XYZ file of C-alpha atoms in Angstrom:
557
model
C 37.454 79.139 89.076
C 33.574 80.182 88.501
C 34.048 78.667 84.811
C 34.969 75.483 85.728
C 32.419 75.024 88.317
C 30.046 75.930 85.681
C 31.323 73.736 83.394
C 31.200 70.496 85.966
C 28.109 71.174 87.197
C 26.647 72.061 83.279
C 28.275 68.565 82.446
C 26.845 66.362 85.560
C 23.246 67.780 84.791
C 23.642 66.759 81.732
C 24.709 63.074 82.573
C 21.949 63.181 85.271
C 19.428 64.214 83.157
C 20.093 61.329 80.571
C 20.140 58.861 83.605
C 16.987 60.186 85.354
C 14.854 59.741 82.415
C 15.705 56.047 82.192
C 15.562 55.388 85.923
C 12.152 55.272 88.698
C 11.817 58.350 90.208
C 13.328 56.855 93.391
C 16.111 55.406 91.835
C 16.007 58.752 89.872
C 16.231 60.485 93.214
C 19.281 58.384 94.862
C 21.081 58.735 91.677
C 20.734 62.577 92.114
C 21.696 62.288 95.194
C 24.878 60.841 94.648
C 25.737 62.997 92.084
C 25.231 65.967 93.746
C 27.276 64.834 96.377
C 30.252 63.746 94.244
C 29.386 67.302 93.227
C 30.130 68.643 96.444
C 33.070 66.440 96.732
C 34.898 67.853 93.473
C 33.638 71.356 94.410
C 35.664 70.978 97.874
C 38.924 69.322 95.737
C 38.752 72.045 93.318
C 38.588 74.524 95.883
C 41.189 73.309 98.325
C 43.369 73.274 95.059
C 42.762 76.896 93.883
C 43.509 77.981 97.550
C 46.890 76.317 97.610
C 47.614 77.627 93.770
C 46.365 81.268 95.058
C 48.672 80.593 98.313
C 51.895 79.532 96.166
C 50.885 82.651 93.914
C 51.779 84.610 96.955
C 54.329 83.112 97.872
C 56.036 83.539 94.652
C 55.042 87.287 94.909
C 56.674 87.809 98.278
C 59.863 86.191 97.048
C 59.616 88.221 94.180
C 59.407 91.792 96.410
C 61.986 90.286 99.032
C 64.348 89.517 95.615
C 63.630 93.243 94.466
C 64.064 94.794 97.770
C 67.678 92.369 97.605
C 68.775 93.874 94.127
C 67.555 97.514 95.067
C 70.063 97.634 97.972
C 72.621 95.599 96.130
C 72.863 98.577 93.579
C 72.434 101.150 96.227
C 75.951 99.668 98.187
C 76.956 99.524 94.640
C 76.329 103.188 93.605
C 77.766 104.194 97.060
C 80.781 102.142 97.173
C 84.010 103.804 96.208
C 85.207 103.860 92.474
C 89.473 103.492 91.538
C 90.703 104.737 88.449
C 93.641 105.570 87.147
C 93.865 108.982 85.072
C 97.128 110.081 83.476
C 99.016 107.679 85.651
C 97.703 108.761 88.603
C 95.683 106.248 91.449
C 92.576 107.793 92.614
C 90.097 106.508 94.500
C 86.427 108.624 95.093
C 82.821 107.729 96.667
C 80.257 107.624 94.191
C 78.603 111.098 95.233
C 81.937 113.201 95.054
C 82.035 113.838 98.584
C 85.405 112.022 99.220
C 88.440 111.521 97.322
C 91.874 110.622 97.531
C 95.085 110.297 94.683
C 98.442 109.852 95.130
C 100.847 112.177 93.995
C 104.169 112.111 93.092
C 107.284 114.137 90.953
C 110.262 112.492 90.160
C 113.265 114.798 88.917
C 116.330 113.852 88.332
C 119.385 116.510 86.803
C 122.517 116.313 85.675
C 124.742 119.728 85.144
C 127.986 120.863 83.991
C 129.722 124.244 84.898
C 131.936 125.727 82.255
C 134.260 127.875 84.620
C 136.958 130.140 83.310
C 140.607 128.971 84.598
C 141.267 132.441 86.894
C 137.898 130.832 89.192
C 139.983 128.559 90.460
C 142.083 131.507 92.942
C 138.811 133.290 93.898
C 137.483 132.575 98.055
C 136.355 129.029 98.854
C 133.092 131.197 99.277
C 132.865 132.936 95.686
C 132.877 129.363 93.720
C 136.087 128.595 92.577
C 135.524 124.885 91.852
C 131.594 124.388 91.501
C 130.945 120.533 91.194
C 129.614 119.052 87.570
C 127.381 116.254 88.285
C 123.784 115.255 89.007
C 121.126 114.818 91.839
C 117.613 113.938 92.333
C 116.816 117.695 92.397
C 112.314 116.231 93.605
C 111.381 113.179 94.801
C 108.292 113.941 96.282
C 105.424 111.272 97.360
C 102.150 111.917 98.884
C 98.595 111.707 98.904
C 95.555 114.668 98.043
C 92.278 114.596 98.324
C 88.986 116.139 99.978
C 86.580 114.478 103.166
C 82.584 115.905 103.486
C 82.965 117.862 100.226
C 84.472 121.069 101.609
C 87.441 119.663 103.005
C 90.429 119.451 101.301
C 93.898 118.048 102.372
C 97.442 117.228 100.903
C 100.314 115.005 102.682
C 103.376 115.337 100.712
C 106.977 114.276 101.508
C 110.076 115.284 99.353
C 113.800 112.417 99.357
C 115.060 114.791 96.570
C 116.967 118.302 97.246
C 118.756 121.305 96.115
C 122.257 120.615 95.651
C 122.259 117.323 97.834
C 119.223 114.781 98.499
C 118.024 114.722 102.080
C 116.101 112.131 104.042
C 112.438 112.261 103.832
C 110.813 115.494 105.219
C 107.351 116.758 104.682
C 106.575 120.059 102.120
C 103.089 119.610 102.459
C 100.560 118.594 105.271
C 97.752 120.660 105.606
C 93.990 121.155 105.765
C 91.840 123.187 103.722
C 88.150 124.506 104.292
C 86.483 125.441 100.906
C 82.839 125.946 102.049
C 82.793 129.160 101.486
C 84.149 129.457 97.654
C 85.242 130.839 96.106
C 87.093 132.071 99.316
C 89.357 129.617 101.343
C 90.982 128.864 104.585
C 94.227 126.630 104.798
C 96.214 125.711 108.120
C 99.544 123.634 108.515
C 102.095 123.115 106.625
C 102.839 124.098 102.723
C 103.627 127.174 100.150
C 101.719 130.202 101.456
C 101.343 132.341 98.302
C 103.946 134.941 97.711
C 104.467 135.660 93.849
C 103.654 134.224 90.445
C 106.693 132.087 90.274
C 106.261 130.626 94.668
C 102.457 129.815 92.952
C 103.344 128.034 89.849
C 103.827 124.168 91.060
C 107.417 122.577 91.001
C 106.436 120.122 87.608
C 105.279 123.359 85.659
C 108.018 125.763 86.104
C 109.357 126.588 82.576
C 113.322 126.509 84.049
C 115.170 124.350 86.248
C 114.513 126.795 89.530
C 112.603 129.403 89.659
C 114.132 133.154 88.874
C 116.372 134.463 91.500
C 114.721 137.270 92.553
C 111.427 135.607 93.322
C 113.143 132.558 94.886
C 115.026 134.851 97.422
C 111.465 136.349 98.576
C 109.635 133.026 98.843
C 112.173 131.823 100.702
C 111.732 134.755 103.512
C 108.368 133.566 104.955
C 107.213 131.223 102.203
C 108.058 128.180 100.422
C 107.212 124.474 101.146
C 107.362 123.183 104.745
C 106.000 126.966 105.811
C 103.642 126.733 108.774
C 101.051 129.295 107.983
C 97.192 130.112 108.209
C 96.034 131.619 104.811
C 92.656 133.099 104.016
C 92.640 132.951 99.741
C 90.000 134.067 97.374
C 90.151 132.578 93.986
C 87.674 133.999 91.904
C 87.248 134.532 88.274
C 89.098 137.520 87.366
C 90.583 138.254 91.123
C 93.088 136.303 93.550
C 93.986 137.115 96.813
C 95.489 135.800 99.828
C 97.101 136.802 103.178
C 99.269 134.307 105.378
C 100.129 134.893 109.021
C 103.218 132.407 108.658
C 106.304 131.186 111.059
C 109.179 128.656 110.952
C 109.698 126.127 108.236
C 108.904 122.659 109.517
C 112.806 121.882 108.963
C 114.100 124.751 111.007
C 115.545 124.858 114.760
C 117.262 122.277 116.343
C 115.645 119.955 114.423
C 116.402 120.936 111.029
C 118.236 118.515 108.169
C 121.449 118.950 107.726
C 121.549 119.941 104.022
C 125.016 120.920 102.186
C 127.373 120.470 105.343
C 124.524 123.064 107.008
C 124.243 122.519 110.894
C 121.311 122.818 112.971
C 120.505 126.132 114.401
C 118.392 126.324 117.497
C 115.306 128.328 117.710
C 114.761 129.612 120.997
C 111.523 131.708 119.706
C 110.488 131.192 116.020
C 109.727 133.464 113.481
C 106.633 135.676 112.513
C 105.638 137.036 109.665
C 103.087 138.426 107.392
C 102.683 137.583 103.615
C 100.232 138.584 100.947
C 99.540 138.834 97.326
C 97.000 140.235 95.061
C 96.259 139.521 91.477
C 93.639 140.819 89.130
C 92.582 139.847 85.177
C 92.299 142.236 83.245
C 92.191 140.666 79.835
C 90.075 136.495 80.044
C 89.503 135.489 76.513
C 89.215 131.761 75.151
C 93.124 131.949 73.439
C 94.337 135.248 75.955
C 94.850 135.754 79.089
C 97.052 138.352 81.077
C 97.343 139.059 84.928
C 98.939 142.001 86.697
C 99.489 142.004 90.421
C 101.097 143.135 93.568
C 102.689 141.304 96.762
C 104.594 142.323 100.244
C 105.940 140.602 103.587
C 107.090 141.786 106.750
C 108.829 139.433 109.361
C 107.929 141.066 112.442
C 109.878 138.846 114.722
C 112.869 136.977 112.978
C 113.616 133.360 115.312
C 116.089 133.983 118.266
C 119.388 132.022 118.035
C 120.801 132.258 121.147
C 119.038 131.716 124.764
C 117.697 134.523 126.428
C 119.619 136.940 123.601
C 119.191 140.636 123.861
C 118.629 142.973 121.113
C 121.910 143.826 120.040
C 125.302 141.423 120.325
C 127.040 141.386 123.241
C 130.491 141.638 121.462
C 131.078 141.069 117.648
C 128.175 141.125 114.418
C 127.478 138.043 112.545
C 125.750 134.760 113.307
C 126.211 134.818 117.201
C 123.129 137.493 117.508
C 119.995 136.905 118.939
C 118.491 137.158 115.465
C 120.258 137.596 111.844
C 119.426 136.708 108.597
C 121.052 135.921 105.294
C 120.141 136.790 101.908
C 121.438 134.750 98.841
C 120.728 132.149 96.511
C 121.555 129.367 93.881
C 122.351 130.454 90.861
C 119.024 128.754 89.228
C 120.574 125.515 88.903
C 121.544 123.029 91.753
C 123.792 120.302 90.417
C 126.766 121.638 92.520
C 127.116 119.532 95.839
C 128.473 122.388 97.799
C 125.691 124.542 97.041
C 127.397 127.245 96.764
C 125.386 130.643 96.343
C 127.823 133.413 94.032
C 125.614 136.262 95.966
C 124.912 136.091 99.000
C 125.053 139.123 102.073
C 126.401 137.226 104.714
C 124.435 136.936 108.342
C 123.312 140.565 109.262
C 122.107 141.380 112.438
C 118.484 141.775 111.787
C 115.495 143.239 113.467
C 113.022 142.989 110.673
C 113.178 141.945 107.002
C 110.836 143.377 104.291
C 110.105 142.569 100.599
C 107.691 143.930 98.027
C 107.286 143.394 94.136
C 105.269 144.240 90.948
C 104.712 141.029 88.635
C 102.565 140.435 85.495
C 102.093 137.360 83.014
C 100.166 136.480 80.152
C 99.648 133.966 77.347
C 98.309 134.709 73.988
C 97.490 130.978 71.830
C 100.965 129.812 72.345
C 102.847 132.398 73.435
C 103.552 133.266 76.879
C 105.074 135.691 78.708
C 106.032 137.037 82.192
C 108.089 139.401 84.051
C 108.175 140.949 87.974
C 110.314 143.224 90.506
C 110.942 142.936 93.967
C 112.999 144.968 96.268
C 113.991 143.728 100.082
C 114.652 146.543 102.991
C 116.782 144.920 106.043
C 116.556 147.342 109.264
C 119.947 146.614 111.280
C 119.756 145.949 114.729
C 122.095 148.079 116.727
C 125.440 146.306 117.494
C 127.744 146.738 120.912
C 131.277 146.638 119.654
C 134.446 146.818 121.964
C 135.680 150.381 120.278
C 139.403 151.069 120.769
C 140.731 154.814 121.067
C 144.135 153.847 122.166
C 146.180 150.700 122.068
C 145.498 150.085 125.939
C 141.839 152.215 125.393
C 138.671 150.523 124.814
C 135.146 150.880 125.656
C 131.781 149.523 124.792
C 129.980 151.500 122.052
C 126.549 150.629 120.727
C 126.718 151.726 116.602
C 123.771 151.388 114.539
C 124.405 149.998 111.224
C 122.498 151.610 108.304
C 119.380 149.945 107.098
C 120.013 147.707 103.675
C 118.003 147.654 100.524
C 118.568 144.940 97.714
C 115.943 144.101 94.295
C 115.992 142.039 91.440
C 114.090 141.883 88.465
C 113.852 139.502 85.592
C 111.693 138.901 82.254
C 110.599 135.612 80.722
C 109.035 133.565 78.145
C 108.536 130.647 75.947
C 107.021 129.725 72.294
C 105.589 126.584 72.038
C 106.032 125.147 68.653
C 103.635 122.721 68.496
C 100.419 125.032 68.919
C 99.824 124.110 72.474
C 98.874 127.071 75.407
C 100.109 126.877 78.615
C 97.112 126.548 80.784
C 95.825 129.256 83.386
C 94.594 127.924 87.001
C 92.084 130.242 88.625
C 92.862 128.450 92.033
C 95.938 129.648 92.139
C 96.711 133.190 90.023
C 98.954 131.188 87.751
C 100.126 129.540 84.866
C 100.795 125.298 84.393
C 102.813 123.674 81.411
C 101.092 123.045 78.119
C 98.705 119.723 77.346
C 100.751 118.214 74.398
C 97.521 117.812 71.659
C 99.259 114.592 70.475
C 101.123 112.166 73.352
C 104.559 110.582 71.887
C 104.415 107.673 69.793
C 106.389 105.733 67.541
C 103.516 103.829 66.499
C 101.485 106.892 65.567
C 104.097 108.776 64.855
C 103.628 111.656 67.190
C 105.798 113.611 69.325
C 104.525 115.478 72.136
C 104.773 119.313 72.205
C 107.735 121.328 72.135
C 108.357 124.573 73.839
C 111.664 127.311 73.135
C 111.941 128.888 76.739
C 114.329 132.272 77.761
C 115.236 134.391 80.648
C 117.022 136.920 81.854
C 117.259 137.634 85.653
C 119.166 139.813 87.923
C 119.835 139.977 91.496
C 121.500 142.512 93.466
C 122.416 142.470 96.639
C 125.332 145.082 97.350
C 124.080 148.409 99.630
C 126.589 150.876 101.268
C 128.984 149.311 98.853
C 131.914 151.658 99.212
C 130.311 153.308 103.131
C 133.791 153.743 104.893
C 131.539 154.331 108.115
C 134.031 151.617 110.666
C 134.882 151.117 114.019
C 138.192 150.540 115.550
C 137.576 147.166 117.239
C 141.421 146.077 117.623
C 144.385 148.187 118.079
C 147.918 146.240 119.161
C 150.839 148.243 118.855
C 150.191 150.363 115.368
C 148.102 147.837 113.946
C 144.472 148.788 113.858
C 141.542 146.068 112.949
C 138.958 148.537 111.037
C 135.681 146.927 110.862
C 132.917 148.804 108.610
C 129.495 148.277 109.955
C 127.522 149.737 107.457
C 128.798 148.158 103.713
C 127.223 144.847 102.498
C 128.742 143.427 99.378
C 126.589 140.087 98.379
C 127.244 140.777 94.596
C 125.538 141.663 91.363
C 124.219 138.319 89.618
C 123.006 138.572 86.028
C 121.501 135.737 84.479
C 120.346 134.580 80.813
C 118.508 131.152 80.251
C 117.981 129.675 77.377
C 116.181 126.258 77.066
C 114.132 123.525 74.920
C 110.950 121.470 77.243
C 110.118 118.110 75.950
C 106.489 117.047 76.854
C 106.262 113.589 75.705
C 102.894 113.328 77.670
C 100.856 115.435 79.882
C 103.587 113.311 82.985
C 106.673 112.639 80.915
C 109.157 116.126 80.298
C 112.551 116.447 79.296
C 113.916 119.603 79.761
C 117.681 120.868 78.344
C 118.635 124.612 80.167
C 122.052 126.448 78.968
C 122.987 129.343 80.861
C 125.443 132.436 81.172
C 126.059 133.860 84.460
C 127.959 137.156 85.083
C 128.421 137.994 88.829
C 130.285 140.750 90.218
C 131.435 140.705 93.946
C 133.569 143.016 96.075
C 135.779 141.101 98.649
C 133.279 141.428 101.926
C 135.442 143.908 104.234
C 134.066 142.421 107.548
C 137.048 143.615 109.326
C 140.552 144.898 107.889
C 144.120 145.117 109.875
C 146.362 147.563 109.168
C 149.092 150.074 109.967
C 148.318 152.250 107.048
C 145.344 154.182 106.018
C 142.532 152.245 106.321
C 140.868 151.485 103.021
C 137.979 149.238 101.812
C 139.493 146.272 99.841
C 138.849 145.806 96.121
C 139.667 142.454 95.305
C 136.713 141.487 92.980
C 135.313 138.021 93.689
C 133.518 137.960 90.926
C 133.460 135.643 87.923
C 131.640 134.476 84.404
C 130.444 131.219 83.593
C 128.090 129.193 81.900
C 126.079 126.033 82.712
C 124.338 123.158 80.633
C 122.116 120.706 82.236
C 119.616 118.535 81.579
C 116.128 116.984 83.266
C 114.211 114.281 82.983
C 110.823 114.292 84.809
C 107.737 112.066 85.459
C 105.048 114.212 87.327
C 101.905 112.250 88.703
């Protein structure tokens, strides 16, 4: 601005100049005059103009700002919004900061079996197995959605149309809430898998069999397993795991429970309570080795009451019309057959408490892994009021208590996995997951997946007082007598081996192919025996030996 007023006024001097010196010195004067007021004239134009070009100018810089201010909240809603994304086949959705996420999750397996029975099965007890059924089932179908809200909370809704044996309508495993603040400890409440061994802690998709091993199933099953309410405190550190569930009745139990397998409903008047933990500790954490030893226990102090306002001990014969009972048995660690049949299984004992402990260890070294555990139940009897007979025409109420029971099983496992993979080791849990294949199956690349060889041998024994010929006279007409023996429970002796091939096309896609040979040996259950001879504990052997083929295919997201 200052150099252009110097350069008007430098040029009108110069004009003036030339015209004053030809001009009087009043005409000289007037001309000046007029000059300098055109001067003033242009001076107030080219001022009025800089004002408005210095008032756009800010204009222009305002917009500018408000335009920055625009984009810098733009990217902010941007950077805070939440971000989808698919990994492995798997929908996810998370805020930009972490703080809250949420995937869907979902296992799809679907079986198919065959039992090889021998021909003398078929004139064993409808109980023992004499026809179990070839076929298939949706063993998992489970759907549900995991995630975490404000950073430490976690939470996992998960509902399973699958089942053993039989599918079931939808029912939930999982629905609970997590607080993991304080990690590496942990605080979980609701609904789920409180953790009782190795095998109860190694998820469904990553087990190396069909089920898991007998033995371990049988103890889950006591106060664990999914659907368990429970409060757990867990600590998951590096080297050390440990957790301790106050837990109750499954979600499913009572008079609400699915009918699975022909099963019906059994009230619960007063539901069960019990106390599960389970340590594990690292002794050996290298980059291609790692090997865990550990140590777990339960104790149901209260078992559920079955029958309204029920007293200690039964009123008038054992079995499933006490106040509390329980059953031990299970599948034979495959679940094609419909009837689900279980080849061992005790029977309903009048209960007052139930207690299991076991020793387990497992370890992987590059691509081998192995692992192996023990567990051993005790069963105290409740005492049982019997009408006792002395005399055809004699009877009397007598309370007898039965001996206390003890059972175990034990069992060894482990795979090679061909293809150089390890099966991975999760801190969180005190456990082991399937192996990563290195290379995902393609015909295009020509790549196959990994490969793991997989065998086990389990056994499960649940006879105690086998051959006690402690009884009670409980019916006496004429000279026959009805013996019943309080103390002997014969569930059997089941001894399996597994041998098997896993497919991982992809770290979702398996295909598994199991072949097994079960031996189980079972005494004819002398719950009560009529006679007019010597009384004498039957021998008919309900055992048998078979073997079973099936195979799985499995998408796990």
């Amino acid at each position: 601005m200052k150099i252009v007023t110097a350069l008007v006024a430098a040029s009108f001097f110069a004009s003036s100049s030339a015209t004053a010196l030809a001009a009087t010195p009043d005409a000289r004067l007037q001309t000046l005059q007029d000059q300098i007021s055109a001067l003033s004239k242009q001076m107030d134009d080219l001022k009025a103009d800089a004002q408005k070009q210095e008032s756009a100018l800010k204009q222009q810089q305002e917009e500018a700002k408000a335009r920055d201010a625009e984009a810098k909240k733009l990217a902010a809603t941007v950077a805070g919004a939440a971000k989808p994304g698919i990994a492995n086949g798997r929908l996810s959705v998370a805020s930009a900061d972490g703080n809250f996420t949420a995937a869907v999750r979902s296992l799809l397996q679907l079986d198919t079996g065959y039992y090889m029975q021998g021909g003398g099965a078929n004139k064993l007890p409808a109980g023992y197995g004499p026809d179990l059924s070839s076929g298939g089932n949706l063993r998992r179908v489970f759907l549900g959605l995991q995630g975490k809200v404000f950073s430490d909370w976690s939470y996992y809704f998960l509902y399973d149309f699958g089942g053993a044996s039989v599918e079931t309508q939808g029912h939930i495993l999982y629905a609970y809430l997590q607080y993991d603040g304080l990690a590496p400890w942990a605080i979980k409440v609701g609904a789920y898998a409180p953790p009782i061994n190795i095998e109860d802690s190694t998820a469904s998709a990553d087990l190396m069999f069909f089920e898991r091993n007998s033995s371990s199933n049988l103890q889950r099953n006591i106060a664990g397993a999914e659907g368990r309410n429970a409060i757990t405190v867990m600590y998951g550190g590096e080297r050390l795991f440990g957790a301790l569930a106050l837990t109750g009745n499954k979600i499913c139990d009572g008079s609400k429970a699915l009918a699975v397998a022909g099963a019906t409903a059994v009230p619960n008047y007063d539901e069960q309570v019990a106390v599960a933990g389970r340590l594990s500790y690292m002794p050996v954490s290298t980059s291609n080795a790692h090997w865990i030893v550990g140590a777990n226990a339960l104790h149901i102090f209260k078992l559920p009451d079955l029958t309204a306002n029920g007293t200690a001990n039964l009123s008038t014969t054992p079995g499933a019309t006490a106040r509390s009972n329980y059953t031990l048995g299970d599948l034979p660690e495959i679940s094609v057959d419909s009837n689900g049949v279980q080849l061992v299984s005790t029977g309903a004992l009048a209960v007052g408490h139930v207690t299991s402990w076991g020793l387990e260890t497992a370890g992987n070294y590059e691509n081998f892994y192995g692992q192996a555990g023990y567990t051993a139940y005790t069963v105290k009897r409740s005492p049982v009021a019997y009408t006792v007979f002395t005399a055809a025409a004699t009877s009397a109420a007598q309370v007898l208590q039965p001996s206390s029971n003890s059972f175990d099983g034990w069992y060894i496992q482990g795979s090679w996995i061909v293809t150089g993979e390890a099966r991975v080791y999760n801190q969180a849990t005190a456990a082991f997951g399937a192996p990563k294949p290195a290379k995902n199956f393609s015909i295009k690349d020509g790549t196959w997946g990994a490969f793991e060889v997989v065998a086990r041998y389990s056994t499960l024994d649940l006879n105690s007082h086998a051959n006690d010929a402690a009884n009670a006279i409980t019916g006496w007409v004429g000279s026959s007598k009805t013996y019943t023996y309080y103390n002997t429970v014969r569930g059997g002796d089941q001894k399996i081996v597994t041998i098997g091939l896993n497919w991982y096309l992809n770290p979702v896609i398996r295909v598994a192919l199991d072949y097994q040979y079960i031996d189980v040996s079972r005494l004819q259950t002398p719950a009560a025996v009529t006679t007019t001879a010597t009384p004498a504990l039957p021998a008919l052997n309900g055992g048998q030996k078979l073997s079973t083929v099936g195979l799985r295919f499995q998408l796990s997201i």
